[in-house]
Short mmCIF file of C-alpha atoms (C1' of nucleotides) in Angstrom, two decimals:
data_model
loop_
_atom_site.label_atom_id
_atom_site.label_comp_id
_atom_site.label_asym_id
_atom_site.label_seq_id
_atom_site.Cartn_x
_atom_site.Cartn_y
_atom_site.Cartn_z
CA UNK A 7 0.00 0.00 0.00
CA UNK A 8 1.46 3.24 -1.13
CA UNK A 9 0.85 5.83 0.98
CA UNK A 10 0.55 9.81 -0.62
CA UNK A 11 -1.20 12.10 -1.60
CA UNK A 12 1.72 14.77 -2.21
CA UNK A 13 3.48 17.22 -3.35
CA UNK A 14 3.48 20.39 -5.44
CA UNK A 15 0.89 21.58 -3.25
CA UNK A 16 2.50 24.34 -0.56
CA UNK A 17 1.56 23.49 3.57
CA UNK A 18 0.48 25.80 5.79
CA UNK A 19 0.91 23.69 8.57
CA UNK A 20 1.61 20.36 9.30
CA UNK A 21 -1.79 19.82 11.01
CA UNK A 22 -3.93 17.01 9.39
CA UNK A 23 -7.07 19.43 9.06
CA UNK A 24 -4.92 21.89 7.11
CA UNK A 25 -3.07 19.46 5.13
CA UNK A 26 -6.41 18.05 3.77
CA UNK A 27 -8.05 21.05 3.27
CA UNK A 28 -4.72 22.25 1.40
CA UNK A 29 -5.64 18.77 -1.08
CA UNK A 30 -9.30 18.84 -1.03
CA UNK A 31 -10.39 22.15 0.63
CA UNK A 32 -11.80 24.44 -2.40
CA UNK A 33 -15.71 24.48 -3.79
CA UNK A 34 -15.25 21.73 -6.15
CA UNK A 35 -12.95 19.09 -5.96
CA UNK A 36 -15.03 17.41 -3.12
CA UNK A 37 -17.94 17.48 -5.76
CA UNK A 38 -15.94 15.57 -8.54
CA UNK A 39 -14.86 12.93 -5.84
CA UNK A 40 -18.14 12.40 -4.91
CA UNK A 41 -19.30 12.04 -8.85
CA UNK A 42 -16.47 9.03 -9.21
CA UNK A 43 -17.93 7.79 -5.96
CA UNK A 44 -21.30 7.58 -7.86
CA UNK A 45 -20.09 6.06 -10.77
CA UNK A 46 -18.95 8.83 -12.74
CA UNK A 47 -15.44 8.31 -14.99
CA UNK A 48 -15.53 10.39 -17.76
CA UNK A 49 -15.10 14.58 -18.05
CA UNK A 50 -17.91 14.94 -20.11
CA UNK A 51 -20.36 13.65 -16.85
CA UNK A 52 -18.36 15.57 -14.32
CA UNK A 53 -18.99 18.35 -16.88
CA UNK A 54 -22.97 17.71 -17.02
CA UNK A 55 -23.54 17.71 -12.93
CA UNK A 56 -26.05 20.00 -11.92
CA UNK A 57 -23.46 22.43 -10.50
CA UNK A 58 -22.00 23.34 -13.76
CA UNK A 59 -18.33 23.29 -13.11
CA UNK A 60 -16.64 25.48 -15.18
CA UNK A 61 -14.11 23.24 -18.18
CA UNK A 62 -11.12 25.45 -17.24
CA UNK A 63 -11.02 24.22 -13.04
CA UNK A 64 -12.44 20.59 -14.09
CA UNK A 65 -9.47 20.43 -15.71
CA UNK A 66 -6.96 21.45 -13.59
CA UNK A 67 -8.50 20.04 -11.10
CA UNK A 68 -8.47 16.48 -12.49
CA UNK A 69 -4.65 17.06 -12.53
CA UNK A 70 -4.26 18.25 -9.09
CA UNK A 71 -6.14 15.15 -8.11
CA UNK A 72 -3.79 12.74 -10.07
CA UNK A 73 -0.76 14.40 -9.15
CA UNK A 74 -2.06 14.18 -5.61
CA UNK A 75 -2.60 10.37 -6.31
CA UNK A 76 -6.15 10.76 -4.99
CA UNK A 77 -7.19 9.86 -9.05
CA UNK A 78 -5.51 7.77 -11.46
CA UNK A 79 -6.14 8.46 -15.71
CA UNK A 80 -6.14 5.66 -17.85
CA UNK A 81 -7.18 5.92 -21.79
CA UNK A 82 -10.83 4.53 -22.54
CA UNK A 83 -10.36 4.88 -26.71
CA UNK A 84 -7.70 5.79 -29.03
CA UNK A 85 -8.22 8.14 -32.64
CA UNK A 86 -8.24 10.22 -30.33
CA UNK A 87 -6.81 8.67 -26.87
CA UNK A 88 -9.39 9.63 -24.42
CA UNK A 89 -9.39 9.10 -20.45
CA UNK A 90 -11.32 8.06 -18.13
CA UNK A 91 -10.64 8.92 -14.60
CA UNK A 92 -11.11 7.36 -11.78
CA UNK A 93 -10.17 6.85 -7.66
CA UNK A 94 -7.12 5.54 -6.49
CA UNK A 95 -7.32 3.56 -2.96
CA UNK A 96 -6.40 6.28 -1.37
CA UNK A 97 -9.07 8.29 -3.33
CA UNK A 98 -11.69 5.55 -2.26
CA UNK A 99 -10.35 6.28 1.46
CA UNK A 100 -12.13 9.95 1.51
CA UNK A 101 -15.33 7.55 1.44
CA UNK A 102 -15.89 8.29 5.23
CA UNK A 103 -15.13 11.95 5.08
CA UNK A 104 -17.90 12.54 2.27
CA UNK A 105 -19.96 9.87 4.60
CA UNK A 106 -20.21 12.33 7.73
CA UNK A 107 -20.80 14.86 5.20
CA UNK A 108 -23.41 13.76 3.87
CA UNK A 109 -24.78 12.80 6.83
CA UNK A 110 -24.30 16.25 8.66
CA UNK A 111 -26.42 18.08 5.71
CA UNK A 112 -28.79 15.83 6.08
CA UNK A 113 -29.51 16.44 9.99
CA UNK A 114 -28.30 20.26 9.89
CA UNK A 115 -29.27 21.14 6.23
CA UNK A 116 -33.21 21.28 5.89
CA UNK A 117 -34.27 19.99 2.48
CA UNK A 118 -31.41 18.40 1.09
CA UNK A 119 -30.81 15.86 -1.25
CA UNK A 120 -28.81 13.11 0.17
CA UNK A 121 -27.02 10.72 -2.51
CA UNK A 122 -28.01 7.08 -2.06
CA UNK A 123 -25.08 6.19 0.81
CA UNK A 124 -21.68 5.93 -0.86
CA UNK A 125 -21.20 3.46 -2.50
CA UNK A 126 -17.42 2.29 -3.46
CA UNK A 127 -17.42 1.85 -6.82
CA UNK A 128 -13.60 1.42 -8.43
CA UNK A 129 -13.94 -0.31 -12.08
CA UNK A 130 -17.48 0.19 -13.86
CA UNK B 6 -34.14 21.68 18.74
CA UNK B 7 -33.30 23.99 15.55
CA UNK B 8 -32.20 22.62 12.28
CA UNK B 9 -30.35 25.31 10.37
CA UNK B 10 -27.05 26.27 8.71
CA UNK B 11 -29.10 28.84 6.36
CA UNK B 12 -29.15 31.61 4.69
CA UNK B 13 -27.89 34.62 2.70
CA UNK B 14 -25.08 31.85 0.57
CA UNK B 15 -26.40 31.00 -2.76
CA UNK B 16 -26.76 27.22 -3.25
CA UNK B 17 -25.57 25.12 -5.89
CA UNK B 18 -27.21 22.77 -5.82
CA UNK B 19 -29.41 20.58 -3.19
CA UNK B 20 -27.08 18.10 -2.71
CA UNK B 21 -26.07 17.35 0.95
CA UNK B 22 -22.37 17.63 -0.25
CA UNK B 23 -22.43 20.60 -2.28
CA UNK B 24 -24.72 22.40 0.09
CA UNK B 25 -21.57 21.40 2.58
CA UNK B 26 -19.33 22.94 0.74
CA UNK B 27 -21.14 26.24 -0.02
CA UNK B 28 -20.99 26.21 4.00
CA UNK B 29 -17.85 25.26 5.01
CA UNK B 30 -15.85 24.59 1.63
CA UNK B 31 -13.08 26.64 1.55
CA UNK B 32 -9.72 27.33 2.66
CA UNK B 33 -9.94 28.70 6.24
CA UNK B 34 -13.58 27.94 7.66
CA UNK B 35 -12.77 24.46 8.69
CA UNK B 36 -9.54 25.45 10.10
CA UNK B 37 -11.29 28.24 12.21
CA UNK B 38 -13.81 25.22 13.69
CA UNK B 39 -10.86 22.56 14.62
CA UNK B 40 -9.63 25.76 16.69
CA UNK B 41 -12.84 25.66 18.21
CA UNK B 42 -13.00 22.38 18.88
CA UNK B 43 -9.60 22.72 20.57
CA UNK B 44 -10.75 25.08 22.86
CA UNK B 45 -10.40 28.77 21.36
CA UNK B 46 -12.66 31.09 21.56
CA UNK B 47 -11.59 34.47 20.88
CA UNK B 48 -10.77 36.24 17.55
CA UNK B 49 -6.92 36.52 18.71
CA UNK B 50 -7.06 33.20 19.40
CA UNK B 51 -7.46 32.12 16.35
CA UNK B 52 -5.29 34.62 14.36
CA UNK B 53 -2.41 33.48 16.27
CA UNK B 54 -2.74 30.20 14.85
CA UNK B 55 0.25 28.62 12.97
CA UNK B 56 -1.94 28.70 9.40
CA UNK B 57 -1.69 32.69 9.93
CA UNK B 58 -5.28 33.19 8.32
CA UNK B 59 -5.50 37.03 7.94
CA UNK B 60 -7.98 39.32 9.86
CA UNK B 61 -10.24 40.34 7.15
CA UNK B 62 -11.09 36.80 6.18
CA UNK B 63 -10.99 35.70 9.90
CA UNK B 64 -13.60 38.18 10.53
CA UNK B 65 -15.45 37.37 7.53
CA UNK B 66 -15.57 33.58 8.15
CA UNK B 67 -16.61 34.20 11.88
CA UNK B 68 -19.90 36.25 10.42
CA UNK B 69 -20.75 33.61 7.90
CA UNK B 70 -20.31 31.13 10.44
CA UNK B 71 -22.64 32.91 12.64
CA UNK B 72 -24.96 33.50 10.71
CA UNK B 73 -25.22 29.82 9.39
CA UNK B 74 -26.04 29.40 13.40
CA UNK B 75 -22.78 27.15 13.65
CA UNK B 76 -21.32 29.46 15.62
CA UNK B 77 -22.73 31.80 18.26
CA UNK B 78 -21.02 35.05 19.70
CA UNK B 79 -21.46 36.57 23.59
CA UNK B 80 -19.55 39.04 25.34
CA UNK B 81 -16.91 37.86 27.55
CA UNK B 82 -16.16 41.40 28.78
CA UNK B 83 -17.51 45.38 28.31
CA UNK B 84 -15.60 48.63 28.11
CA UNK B 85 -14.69 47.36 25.38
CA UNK B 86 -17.05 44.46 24.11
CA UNK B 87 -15.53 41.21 23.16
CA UNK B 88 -16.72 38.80 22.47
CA UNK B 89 -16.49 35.04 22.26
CA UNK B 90 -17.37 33.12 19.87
CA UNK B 91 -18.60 28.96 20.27
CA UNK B 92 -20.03 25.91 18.50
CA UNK B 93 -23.57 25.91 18.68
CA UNK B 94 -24.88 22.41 18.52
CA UNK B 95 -25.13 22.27 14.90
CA UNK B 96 -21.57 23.50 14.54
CA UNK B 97 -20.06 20.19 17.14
CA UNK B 98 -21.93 18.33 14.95
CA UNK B 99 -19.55 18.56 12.56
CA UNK B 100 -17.28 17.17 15.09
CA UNK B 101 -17.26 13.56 12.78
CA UNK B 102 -16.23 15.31 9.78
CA UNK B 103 -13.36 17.08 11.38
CA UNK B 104 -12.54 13.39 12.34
CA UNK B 105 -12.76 11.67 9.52
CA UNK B 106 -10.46 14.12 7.68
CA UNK B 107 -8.09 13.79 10.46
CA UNK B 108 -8.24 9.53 10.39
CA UNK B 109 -8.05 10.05 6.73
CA UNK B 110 -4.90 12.26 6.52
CA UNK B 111 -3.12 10.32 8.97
CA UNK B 112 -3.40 7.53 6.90
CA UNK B 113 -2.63 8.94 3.93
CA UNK B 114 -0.40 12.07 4.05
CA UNK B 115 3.36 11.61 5.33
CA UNK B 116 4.22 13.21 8.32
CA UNK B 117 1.35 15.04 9.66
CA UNK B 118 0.30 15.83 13.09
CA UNK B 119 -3.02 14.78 13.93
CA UNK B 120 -4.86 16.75 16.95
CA UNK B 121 -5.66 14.51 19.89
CA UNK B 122 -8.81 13.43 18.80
CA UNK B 123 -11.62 15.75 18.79
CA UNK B 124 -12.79 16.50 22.16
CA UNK B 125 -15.95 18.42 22.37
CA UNK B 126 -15.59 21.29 23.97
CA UNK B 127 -18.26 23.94 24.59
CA UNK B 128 -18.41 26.01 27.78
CA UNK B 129 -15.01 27.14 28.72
"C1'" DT C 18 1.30 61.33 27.68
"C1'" DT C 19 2.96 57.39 25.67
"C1'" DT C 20 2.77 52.56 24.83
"C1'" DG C 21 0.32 48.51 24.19
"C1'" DT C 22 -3.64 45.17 23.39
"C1'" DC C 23 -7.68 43.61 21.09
"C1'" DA C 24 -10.78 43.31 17.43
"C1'" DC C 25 -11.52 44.79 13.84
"C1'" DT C 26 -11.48 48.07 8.83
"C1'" DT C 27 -9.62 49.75 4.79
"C1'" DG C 28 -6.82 49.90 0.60
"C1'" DC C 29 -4.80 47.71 -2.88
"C1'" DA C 30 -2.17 44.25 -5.46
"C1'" DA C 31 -2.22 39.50 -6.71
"C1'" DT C 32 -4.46 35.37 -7.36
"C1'" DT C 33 -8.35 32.58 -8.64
"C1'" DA C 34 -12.90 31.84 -10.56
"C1'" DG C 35 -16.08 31.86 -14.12
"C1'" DC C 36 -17.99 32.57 -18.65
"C1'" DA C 37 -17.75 32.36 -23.63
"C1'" DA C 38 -15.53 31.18 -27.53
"C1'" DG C 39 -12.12 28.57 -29.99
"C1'" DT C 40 -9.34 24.27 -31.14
"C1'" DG C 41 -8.07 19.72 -32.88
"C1'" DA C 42 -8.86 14.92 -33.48
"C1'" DG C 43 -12.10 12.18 -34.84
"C1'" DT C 44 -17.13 10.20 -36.39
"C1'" DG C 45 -21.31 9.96 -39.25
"C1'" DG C 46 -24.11 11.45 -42.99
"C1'" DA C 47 -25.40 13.58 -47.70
"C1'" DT D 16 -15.70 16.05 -50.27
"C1'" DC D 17 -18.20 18.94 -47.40
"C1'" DC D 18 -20.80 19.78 -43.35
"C1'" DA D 19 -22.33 19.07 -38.81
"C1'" DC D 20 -21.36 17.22 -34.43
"C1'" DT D 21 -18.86 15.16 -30.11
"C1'" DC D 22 -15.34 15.15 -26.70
"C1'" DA D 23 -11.80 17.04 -24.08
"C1'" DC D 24 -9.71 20.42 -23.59
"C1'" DT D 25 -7.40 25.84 -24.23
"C1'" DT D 26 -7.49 30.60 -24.45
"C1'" DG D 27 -9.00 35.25 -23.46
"C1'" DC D 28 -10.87 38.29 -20.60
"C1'" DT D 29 -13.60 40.06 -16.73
"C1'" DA D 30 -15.27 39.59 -12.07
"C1'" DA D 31 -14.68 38.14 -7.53
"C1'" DT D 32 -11.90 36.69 -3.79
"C1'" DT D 33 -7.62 36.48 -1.24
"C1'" DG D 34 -3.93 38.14 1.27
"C1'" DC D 35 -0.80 41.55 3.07
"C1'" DA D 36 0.03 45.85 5.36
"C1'" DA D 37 -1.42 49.65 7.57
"C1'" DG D 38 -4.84 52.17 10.06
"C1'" DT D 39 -8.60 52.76 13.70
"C1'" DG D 40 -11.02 53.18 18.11
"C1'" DA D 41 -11.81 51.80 22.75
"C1'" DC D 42 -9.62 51.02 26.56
"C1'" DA D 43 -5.58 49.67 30.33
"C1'" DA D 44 -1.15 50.20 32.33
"C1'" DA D 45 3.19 52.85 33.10
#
DNA sequence: TTTGTCACTTGCAATTAGCAAGTGAGTGGA
DNA sequence: TCCACTCACTTGCTAATTGCAAGTGACAAA
């Protein structure tokens, strides 16, 4: 088991809140996690979720992701090579953090939608 | 009991994690509720902390927090006011997602110092 | 009177986000 | 062959947010 989730990325601190946040902590990158956790691979569906991310920060931050080694790329067609991305393990470990999410909103949030319980879903 | 977190924030959705994130999804908020958790109360408190977060957005967050109703201010003193500023009940609920991001880093990010396990803390 | 603390505000530069439009490789159809 | 269309991006440009430094006002202590 390889254990990252590194690099490029500057720390604030070495505190475990801030480290993650420093990773994950923006307005969407939680939100394309939780579309691969659903079943999602491809950019086109992270493109079509309801929140409308715009191409430009899907893409970079697809790349953030897999140079974090929270997602892993691998080509889905060739003429012309396209990728499909999708969670590493220790991608599939932020399972429990968008867990007690989910279930926070759903005590604290009134009239939220609450995604059918995560479900770990790694190859199609 | 109230059910809250409301208010002036434009959602993105109704999904229980986006609706998350438009609370607490960014940068500094989540940093500013460990802090809590940890015992601080008071605006100095948690500028001095090692992240450095800077005033403006320190007293920025604190407002938004407030008026989500995870966080509730009262004066600690007069001539001048301070005041303190706590979880409400809604806000220590969030107490599992601060520790599944901290399980979740230690697992996964080299060298980082977890917190001894969230303790919650709420009158002095 | 001067110095210092606390909890902010304000100003402004730098970074990031967000929208629209464009690009290039390919497919399918007339 | 030409045209339209898809997918996965890029690019350009504006708007919003961040982050740093400095300033402010109420008060206490020296």
């Amino acid at each position: 088991m390889r254990r990252y989730a590194n690099s490029t990325s500057f720390k604030r601190s070495n505190c475990a809140v801030a480290c993650t946040l420093d990773l994950i902590g923006d307005k969407w990158t939680l939100l394309i996690i939780r579309d691969m956790f659903f079943g999602k691979t491809r950019y086109k569906e992270f493109q079509d979720s309801e929140e409308g991310i715009p191409t430009n920060i899907l893409t970079n931050r697809l790349r953030k992701l897999e140079s974090a080694g929270l997602v892993a790329k691998s080509p889905y067609q060739k003429n012309p090579v396209r990728y499909e991305y999708r969670l590493t393990e220790a991608g599939r470990s932020l399972g429990p953090i968008l867990k007690s999410i989910i279930n926070w909103a759903g005590e604290y949030i009134p009239g939220v939608r609450r995604p059918k319980a995560s479900q770990t879903r790694t190859t199609g």
